[in-house]
CSV table of C-alpha atoms in Angstrom, one decimal:
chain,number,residue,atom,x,y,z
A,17,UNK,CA,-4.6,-41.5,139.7
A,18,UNK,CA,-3.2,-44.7,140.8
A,19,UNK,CA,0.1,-44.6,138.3
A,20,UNK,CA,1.0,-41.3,139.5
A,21,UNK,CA,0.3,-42.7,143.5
A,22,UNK,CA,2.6,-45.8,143.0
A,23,UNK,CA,5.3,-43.1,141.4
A,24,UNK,CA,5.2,-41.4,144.7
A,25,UNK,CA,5.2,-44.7,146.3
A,26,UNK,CA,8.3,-45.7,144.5
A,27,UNK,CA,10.1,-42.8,145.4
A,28,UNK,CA,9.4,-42.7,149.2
A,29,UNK,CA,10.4,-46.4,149.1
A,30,UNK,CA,13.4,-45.6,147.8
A,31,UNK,CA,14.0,-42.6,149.9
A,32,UNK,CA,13.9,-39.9,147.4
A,33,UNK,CA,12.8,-36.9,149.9
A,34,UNK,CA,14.8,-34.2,149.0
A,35,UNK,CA,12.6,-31.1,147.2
A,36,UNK,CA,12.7,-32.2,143.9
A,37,UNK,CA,12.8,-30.0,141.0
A,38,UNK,CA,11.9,-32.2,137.2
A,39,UNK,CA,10.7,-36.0,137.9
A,40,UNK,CA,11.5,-38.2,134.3
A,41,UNK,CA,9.3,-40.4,133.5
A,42,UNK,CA,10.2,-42.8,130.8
A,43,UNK,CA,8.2,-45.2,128.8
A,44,UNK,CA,8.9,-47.3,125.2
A,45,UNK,CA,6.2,-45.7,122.7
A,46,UNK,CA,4.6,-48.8,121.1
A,47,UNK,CA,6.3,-50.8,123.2
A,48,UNK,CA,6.3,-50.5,127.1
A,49,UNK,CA,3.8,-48.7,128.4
A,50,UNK,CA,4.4,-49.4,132.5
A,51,UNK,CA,6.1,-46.1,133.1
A,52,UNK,CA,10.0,-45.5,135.2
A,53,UNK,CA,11.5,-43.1,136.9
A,54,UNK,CA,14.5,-41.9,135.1
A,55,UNK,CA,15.4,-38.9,136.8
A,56,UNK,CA,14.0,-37.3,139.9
A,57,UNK,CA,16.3,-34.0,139.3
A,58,UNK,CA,16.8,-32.1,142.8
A,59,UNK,CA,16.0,-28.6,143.9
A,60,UNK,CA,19.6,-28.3,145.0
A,61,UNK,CA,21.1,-30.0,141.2
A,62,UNK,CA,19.0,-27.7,139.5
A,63,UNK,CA,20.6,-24.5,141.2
A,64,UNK,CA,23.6,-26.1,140.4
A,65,UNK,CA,23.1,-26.0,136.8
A,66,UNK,CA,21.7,-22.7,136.2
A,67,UNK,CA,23.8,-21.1,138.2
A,68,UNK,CA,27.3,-22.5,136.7
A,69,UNK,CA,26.1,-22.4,133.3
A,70,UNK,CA,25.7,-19.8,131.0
A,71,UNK,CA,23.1,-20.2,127.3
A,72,UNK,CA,21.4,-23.7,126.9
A,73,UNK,CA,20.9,-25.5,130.3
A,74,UNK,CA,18.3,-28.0,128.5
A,75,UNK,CA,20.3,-30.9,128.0
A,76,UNK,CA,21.4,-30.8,132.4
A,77,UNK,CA,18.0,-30.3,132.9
A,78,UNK,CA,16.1,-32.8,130.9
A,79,UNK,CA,19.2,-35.3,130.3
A,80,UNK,CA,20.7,-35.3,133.6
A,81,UNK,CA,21.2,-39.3,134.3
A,82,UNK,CA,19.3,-42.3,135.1
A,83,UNK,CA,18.6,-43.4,138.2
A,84,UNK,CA,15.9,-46.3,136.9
A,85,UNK,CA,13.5,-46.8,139.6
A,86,UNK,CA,10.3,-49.4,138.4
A,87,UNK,CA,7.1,-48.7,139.9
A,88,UNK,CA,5.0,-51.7,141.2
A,89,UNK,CA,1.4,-51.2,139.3
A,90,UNK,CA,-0.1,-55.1,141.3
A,91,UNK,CA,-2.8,-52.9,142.2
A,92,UNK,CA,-4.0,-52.1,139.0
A,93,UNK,CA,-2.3,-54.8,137.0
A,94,UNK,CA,-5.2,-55.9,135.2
A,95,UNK,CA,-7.4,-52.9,134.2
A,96,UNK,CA,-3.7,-51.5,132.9
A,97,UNK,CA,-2.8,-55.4,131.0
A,98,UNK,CA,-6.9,-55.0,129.9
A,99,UNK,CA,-6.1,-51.1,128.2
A,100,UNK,CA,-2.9,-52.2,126.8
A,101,UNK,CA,-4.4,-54.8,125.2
A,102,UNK,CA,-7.3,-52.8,124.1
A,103,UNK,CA,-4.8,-50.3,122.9
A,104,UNK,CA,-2.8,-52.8,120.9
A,105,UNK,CA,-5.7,-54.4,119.1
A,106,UNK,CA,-6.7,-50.9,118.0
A,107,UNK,CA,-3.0,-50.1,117.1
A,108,UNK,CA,-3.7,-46.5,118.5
A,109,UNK,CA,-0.4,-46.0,120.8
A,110,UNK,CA,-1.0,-42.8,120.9
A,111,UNK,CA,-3.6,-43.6,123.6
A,112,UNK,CA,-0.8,-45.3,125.7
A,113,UNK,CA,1.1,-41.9,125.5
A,114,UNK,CA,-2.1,-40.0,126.9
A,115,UNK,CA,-2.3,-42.2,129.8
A,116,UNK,CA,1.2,-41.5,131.1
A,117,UNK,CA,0.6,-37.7,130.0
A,118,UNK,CA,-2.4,-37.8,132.3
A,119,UNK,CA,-0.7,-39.3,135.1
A,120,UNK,CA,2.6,-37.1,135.0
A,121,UNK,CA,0.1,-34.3,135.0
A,122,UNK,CA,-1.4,-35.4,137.9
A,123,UNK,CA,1.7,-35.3,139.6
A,124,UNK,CA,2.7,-32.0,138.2
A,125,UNK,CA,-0.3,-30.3,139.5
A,126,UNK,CA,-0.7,-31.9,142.9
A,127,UNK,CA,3.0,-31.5,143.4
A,128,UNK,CA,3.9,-35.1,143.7
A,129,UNK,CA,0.5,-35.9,145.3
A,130,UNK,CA,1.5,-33.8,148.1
A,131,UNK,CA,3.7,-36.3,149.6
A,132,UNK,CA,7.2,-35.0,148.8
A,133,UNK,CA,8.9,-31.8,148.7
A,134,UNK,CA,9.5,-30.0,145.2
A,135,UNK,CA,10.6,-26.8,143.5
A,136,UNK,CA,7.9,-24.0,143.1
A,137,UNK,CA,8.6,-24.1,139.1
A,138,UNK,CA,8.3,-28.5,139.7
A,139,UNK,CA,7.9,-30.4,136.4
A,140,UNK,CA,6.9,-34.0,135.6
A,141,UNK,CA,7.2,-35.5,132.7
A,142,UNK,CA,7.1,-38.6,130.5
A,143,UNK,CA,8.7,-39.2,127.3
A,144,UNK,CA,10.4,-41.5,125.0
A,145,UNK,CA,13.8,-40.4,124.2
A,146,UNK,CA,14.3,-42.1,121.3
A,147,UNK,CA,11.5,-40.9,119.4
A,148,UNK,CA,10.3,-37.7,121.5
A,149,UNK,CA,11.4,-34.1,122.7
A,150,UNK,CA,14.1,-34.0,119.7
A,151,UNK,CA,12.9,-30.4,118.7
A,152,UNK,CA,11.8,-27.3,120.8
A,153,UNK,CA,8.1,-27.3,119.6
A,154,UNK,CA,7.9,-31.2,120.6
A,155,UNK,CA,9.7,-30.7,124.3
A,156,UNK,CA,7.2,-27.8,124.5
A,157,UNK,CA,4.0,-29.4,123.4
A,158,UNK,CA,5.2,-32.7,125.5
A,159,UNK,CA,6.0,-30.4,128.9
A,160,UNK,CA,2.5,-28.8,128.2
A,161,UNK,CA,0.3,-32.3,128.4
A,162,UNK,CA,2.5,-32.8,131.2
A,163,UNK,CA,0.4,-30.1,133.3
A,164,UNK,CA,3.7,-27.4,133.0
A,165,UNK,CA,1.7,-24.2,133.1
A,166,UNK,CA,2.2,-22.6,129.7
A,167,UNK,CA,3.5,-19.1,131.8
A,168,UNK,CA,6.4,-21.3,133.2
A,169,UNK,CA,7.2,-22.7,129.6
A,170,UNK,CA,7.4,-19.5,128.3
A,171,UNK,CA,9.4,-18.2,131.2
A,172,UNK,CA,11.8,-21.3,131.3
A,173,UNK,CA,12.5,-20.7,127.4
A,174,UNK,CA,12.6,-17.2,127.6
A,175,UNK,CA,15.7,-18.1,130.8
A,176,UNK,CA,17.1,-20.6,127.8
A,177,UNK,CA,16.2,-23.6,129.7
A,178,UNK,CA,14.7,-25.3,126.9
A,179,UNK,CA,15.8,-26.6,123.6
């Protein structure tokens, strides 16, 4: 609970408070595991794009920029430096990857803790670009441990919103 709080943190700071559609988390797999904001992808930009497009709208949606916003974890600094470790020693990444998946669920579910306006089809979600979401069946499986209900993936590919 307290990465996704200091993501909401981060974006109040930085005066994201516009309903916001699709928040992009990003993370290095076996690499960095102290999550950023990417993207916070707006109710209004998201009308925008699925309403001037026709076919594939995934790549607006889901690659739409970088903004780059960096958290501050001090609070839990060293039970997260303590797992990382842990998680390094055991060479199990995919453990790191959970975490994050966890914590963009959280936000998914309590609608961004609460705190900030979003879409009523809102979406968190973390991912590596380089290695992640390059196929339909991985953006699925990743949107799904991200707490997106598995009616609204179907209905979003069904609309040709994903891959």
């Amino acid at each position: 609970g307290e990465i996704a709080k200091n993501i909401v943190d981060t974006l109040i700071d930085n005066r994201i408070d516009t309903p916001i559609a699709i928040l992009k988390l990003g993370y290095q797999y076996a690499g960095n595991y102290w999550p950023d904001v990417v993207y916070a992808l707006t109710v209004e930009e998201k009308e925008g794009i699925v309403n001037s497009k026709r076919g594939e709208v995934w790549q607006d949606l889901f690659l739409p920029g970088v903004m780059l916003l960096t958290p501050q974890f001090k609070a839990i600094e060293e039970p997260m430096v303590q797992f990382l470790y842990q998680m390094e020693e055991r060479e199990d990444f995919a453990l790191g990857r959970a975490m994050l998946r966890k914590a963009a669920a959280i936000l998914t579910s309590t609608r961004l803790l609460g705190r900030i306006p979003v879409d009523d089809e809102f979406l968190t979600y973390v991912i590596d670009d380089s290695v992640e979401g390059h196929d339909s069946g991985d953006l699925r499986q990743i949107l799904l441990e991200c707490g997106f209900a598995p009616d609204l993936v179907t209905a979003w590919d069904a609309r040709g919103w994903l891959r």
